[in-house]
Short mmCIF file of C-alpha atoms in Angstrom, two decimals:
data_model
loop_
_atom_site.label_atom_id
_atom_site.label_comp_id
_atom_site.label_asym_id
_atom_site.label_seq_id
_atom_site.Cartn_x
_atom_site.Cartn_y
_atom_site.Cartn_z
CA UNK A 981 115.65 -26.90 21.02
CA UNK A 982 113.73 -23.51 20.95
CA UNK A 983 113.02 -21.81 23.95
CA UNK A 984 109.62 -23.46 24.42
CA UNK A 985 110.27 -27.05 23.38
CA UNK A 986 112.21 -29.80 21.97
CA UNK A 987 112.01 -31.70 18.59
CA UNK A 988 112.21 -35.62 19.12
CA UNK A 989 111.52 -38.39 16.74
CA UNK A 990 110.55 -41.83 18.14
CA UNK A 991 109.44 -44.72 16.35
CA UNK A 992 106.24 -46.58 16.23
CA UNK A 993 106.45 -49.97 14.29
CA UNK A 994 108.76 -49.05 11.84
CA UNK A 995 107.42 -45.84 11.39
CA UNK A 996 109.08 -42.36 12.78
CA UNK A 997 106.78 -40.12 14.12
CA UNK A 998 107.19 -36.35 15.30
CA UNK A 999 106.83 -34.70 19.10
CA UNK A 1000 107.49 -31.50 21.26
CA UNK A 1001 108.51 -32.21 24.12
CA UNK A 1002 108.07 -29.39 26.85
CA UNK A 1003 110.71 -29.73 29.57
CA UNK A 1004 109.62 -28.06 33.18
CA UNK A 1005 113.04 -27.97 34.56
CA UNK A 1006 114.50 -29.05 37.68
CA UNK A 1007 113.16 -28.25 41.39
CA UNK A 1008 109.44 -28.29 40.22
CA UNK A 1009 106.71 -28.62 42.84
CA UNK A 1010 105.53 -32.65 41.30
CA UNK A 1011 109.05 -34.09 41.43
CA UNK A 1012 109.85 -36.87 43.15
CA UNK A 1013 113.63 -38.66 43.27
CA UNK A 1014 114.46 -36.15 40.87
CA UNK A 1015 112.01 -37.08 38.23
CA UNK A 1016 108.61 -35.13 37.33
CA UNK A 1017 105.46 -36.83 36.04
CA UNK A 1018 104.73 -36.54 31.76
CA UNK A 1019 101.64 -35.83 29.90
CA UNK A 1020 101.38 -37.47 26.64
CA UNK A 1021 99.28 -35.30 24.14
CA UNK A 1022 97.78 -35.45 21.15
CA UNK A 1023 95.52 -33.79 19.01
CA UNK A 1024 91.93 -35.27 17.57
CA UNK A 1025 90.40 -36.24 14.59
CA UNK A 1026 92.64 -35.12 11.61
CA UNK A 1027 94.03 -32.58 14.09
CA UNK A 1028 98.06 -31.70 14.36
CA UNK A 1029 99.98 -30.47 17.85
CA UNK A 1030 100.48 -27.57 15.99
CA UNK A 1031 97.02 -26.72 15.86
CA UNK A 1032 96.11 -25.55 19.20
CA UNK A 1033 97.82 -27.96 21.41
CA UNK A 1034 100.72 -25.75 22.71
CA UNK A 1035 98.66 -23.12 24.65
CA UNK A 1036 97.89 -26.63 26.81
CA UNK A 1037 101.23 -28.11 26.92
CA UNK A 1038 102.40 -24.49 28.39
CA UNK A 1039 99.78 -24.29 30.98
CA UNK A 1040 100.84 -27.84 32.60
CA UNK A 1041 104.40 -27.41 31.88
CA UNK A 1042 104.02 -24.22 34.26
CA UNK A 1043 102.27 -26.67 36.55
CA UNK A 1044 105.68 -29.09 36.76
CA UNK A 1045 104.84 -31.75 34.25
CA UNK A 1046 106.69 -32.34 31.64
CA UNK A 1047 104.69 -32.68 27.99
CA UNK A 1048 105.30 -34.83 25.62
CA UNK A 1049 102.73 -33.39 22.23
CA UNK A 1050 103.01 -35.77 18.99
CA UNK A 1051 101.88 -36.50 15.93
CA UNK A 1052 99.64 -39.71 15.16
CA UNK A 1053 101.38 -41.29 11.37
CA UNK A 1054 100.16 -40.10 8.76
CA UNK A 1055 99.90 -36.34 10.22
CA UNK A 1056 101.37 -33.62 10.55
CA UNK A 1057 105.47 -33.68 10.63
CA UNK A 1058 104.90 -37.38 11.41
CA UNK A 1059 106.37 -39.64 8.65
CA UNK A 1060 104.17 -42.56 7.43
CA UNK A 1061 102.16 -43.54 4.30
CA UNK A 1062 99.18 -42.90 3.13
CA UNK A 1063 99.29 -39.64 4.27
CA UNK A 1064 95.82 -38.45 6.14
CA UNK A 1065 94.35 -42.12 6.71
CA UNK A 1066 92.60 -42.41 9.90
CA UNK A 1067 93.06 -45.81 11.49
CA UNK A 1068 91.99 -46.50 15.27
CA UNK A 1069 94.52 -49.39 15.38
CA UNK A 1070 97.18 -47.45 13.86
CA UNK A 1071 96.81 -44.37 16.39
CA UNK A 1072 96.48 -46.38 19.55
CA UNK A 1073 99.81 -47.69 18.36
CA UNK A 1074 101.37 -44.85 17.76
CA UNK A 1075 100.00 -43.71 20.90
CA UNK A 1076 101.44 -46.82 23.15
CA UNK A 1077 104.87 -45.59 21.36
CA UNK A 1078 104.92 -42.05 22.33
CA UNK A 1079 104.22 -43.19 26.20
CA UNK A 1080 107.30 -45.40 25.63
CA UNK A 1081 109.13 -42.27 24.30
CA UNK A 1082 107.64 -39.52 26.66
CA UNK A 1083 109.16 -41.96 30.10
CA UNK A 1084 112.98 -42.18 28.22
CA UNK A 1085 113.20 -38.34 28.46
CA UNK A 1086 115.61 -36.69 31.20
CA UNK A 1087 113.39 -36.31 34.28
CA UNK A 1088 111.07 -38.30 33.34
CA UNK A 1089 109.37 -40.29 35.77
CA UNK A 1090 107.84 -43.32 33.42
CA UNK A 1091 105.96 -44.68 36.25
CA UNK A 1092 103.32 -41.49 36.30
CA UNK A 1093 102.42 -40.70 32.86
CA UNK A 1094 99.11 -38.79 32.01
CA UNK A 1095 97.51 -39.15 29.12
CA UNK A 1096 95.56 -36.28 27.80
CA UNK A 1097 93.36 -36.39 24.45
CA UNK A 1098 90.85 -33.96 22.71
CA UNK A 1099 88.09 -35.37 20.81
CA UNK A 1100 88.87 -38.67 19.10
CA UNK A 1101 92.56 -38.47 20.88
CA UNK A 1102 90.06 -38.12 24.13
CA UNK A 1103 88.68 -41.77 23.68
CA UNK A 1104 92.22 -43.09 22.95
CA UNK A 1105 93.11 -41.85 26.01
CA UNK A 1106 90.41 -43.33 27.73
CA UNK A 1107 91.17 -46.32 26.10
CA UNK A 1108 94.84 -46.79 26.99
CA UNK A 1109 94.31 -45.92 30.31
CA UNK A 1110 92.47 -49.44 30.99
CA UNK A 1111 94.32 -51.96 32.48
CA UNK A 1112 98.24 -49.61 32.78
CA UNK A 1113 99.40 -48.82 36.37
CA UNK A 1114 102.18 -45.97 35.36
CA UNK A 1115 99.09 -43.71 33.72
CA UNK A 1116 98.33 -41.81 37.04
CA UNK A 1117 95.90 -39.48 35.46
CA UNK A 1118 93.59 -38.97 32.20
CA UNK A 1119 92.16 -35.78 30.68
CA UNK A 1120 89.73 -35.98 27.88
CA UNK A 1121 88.46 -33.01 26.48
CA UNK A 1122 85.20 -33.28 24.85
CA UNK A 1123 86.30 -36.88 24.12
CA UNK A 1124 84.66 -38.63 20.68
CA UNK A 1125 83.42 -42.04 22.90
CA UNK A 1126 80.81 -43.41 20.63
CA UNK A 1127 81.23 -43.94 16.65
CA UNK A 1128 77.40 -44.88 16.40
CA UNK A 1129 76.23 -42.17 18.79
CA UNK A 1130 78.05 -40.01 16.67
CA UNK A 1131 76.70 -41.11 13.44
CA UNK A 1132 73.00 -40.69 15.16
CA UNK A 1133 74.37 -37.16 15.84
CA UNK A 1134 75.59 -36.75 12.38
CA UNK A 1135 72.17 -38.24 10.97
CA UNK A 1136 70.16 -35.50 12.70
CA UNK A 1137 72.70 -32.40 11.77
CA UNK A 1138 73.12 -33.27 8.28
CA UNK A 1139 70.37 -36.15 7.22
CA UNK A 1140 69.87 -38.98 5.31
CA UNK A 1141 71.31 -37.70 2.25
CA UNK A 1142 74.85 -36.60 3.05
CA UNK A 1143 75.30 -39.12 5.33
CA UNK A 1144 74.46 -41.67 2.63
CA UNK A 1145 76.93 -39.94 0.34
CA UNK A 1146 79.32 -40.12 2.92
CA UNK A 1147 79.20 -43.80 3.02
CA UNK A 1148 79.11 -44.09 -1.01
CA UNK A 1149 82.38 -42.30 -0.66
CA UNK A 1150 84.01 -44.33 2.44
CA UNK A 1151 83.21 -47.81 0.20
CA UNK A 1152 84.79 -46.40 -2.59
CA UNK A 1153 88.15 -44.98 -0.38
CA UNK A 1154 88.11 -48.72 1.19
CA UNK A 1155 88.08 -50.55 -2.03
CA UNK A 1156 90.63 -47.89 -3.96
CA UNK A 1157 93.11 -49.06 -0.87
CA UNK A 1158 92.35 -52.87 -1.09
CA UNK A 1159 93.25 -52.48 -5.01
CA UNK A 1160 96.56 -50.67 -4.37
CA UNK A 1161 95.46 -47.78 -5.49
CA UNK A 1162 95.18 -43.79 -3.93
CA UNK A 1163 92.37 -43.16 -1.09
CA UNK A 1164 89.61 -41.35 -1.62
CA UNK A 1165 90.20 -37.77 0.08
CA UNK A 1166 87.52 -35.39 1.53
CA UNK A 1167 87.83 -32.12 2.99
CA UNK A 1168 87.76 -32.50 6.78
CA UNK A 1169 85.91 -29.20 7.33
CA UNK A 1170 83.42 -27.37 5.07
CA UNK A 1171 80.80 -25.10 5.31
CA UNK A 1172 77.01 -25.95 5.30
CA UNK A 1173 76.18 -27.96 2.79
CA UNK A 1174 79.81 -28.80 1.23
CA UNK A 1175 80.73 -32.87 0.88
CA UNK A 1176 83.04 -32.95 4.00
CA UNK A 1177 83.84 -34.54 7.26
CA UNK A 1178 82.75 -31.72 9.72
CA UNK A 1179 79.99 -29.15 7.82
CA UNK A 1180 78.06 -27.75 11.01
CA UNK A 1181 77.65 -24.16 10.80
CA UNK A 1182 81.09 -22.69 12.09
CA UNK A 1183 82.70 -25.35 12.25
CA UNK A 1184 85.10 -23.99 9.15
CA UNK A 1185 86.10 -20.83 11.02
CA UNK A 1186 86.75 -22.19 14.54
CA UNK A 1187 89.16 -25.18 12.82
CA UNK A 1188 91.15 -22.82 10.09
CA UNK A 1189 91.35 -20.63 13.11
CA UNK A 1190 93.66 -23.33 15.14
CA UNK A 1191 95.38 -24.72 11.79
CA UNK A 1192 99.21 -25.13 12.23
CA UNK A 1193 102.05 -25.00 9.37
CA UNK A 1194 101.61 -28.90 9.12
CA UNK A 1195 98.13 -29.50 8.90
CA UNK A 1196 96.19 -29.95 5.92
CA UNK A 1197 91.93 -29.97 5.47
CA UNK A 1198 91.73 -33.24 4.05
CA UNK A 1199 91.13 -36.97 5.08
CA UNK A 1200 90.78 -40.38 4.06
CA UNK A 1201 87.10 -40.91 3.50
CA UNK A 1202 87.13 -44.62 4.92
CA UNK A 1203 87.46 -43.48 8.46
CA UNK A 1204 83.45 -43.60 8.42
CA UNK A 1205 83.44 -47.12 7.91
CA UNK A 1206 85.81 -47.42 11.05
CA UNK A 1207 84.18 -45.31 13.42
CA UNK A 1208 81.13 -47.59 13.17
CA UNK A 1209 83.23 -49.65 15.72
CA UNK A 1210 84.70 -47.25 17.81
CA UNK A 1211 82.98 -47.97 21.82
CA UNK A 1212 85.41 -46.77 24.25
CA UNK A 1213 82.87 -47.72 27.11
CA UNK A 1214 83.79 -51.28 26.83
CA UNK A 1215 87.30 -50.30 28.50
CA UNK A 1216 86.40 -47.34 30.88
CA UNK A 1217 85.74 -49.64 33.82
CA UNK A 1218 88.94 -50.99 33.89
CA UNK A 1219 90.36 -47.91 34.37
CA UNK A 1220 91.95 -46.99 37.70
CA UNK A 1221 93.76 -43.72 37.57
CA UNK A 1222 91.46 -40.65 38.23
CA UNK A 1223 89.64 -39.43 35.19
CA UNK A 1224 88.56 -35.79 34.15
CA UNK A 1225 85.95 -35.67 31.15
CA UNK A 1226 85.28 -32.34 30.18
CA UNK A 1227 82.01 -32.42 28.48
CA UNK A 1228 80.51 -29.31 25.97
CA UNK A 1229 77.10 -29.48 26.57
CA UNK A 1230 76.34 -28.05 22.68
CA UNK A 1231 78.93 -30.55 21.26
CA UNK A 1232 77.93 -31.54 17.37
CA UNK A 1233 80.72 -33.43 17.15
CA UNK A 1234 81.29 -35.66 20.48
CA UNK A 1235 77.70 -36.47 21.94
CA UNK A 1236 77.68 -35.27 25.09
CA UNK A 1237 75.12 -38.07 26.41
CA UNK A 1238 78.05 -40.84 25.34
CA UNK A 1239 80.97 -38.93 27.01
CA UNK A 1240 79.17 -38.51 30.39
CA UNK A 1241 78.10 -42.63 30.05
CA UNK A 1242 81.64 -43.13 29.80
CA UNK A 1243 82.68 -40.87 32.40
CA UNK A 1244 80.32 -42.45 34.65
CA UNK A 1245 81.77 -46.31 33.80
CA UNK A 1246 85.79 -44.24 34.66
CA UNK A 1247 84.28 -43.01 38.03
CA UNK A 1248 85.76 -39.51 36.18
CA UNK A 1249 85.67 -36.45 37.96
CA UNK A 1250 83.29 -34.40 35.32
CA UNK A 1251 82.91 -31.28 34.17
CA UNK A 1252 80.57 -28.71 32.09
CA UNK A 1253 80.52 -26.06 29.53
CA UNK A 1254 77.87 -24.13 28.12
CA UNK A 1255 79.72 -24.30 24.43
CA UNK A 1256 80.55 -27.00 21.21
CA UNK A 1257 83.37 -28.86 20.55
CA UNK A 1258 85.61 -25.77 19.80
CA UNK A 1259 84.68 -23.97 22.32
CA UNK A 1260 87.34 -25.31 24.56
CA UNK A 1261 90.16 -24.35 22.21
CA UNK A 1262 92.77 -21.16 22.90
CA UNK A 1263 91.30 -17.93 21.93
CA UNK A 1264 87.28 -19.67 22.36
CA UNK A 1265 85.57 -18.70 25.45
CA UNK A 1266 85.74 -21.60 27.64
CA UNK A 1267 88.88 -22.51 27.22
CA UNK A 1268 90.33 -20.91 30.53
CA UNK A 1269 88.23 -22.58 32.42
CA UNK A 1270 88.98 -25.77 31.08
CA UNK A 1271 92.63 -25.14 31.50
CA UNK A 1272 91.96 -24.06 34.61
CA UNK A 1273 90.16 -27.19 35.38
CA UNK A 1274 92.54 -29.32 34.13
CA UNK A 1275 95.65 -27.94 35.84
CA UNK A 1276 93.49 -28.26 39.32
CA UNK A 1277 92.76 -31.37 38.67
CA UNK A 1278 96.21 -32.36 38.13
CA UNK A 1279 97.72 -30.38 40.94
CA UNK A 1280 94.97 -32.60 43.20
CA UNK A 1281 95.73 -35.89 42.20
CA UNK A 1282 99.60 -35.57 41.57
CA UNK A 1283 100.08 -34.17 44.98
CA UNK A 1284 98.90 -37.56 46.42
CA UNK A 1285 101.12 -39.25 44.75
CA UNK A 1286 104.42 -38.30 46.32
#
């Protein structure tokens, strides 16, 4: 254990996967019976907790939660094979086993978890939260709600012609895997004009900028063929814990139209910044606000709880 957090493994369907888990200590202002509440988190599309997520984890552990930061398989120091595939099934899995995993920790109280996502790991979130009375709170941060509205996004950032190469690619990943053979990678950020996942203008910088030890710029191309799929709307209503939804109002990645349709479905408490998707990350400019945000939100809605 270093002085910031602890190392645990947990399993998820035969597979081990990595965490930090960031103890507040004892006496802390949201325990109850002895026991504090947990935020699960995890990082977004192709994204590691060692890129960027700490700087969060510290800011609510200083609140009184405990934190509970993993890696989805696949990722990161998360075991798993192949490495860097994508799969929405796969993630909300892992994701139902690090909840399991965050409420066995000393002091945990695993009847008020929070779940707290960033971009794609914003719609799982969202997701999970349907339908599960211990999740007593979500945060998504400029969740990824909408695989179609995101391809429409895509279409009018890149056009036509990548995204049809895109999809040429995704086929070709798909049927490599269905032969037994290795998927077809891609970069997950480029610049301008390179064959990647992410190419808008910046986009590069701001993610090599976060990029931990573990992480690597490469992904599975067939992830475009799932996100076709991917409607976290259909669940948001079922949701009863309060919601925040922080939206970037210049997002190229996470339409912002689709997160605040979603956000109205969760009843979420909402809120906006004049940025893009990375823009809420440590060292970007809005991201003390949104931290801000995020531990008054939490300091609200905990408090009623006890």
């Amino acid at each position: 254990m270093t002085a910031n957090h602890r190392q645990i493994r947990f399993d998820s369907n035969g597979i081990l996967c990595d965490a930090w888990f960031f103890d507040p200590g004892a006496g802390g202002p949201l325990e109850r019976s002895g026991r504090c509440p947990v935020v699960v988190m995890a990082h977004g599309f192709g994204g590691t907790k060692d890129s960027g997520l700490a700087p969060f984890a510290h800011a609510l552990r200083d609140l009184g939660l405990a934190v509970f930061a993993f890696d989805y398989r696949g990722f990161g120091a998360s075991g798993g094979q192949p490495r860097q595939r994508v799969s929405m099934a796969a993630q909300l899995a892992d994701y139902r086993a690090a909840i399991e995993a965050a409420g066995r920790q000393p002091g945990v109280d695993p009847g008020r978890v929070v779940l707290w996502g960033v971009s794609m790991s914003g719609g799982h979130a969202l997701t999970l939260a349907a339908d599960r009375p211990d999740v007593c709170a979500v945060i998504a941060m400029v969740p990824l709600v909408s695989g179609p509205a995101a391809g429409v996004l895509a279409w009018k950032e890149l056009g036509a012609k990548a995204i049809a190469g895109s999809t040429v690619t995704a086929v070709r990943s798909a049927l490599s895997a269905r032969l037994g053979r290795e998927p077809v990678t891609m970069p997950l950020v480029g610049r301008p004009g390179d064959r990647a996942a992410l190419t808008a203008a910046g986009y590069r910088e701001s993610y090599l900028a976060l990029a931990g030890p573990t992480w690597r710029n490469e992904v599975d191309a067939a992830v475009a063929l799932e996100l076709g799929g991917y409607r976290v709307g259909r669940h948001a209503g079922r949701i009863s814990a309060p919601v925040l939804v922080q939206i970037a109002d210049f997002d190229r990645v996470a339409p912002p139209h689709a997160a605040a349709k979603v956000a109205f479905k969760a009843r979420a408490e909402v809120r906006h910044y004049p940025g893009d998707h990375f823009d809420l990350f440590p060292d970007r400019p809005c991201f003390a606000a949104a931290v801000e945000h995020q531990r008054h939100f939490l300091r609200r809605h905990l408090a009623d709880t006890r």
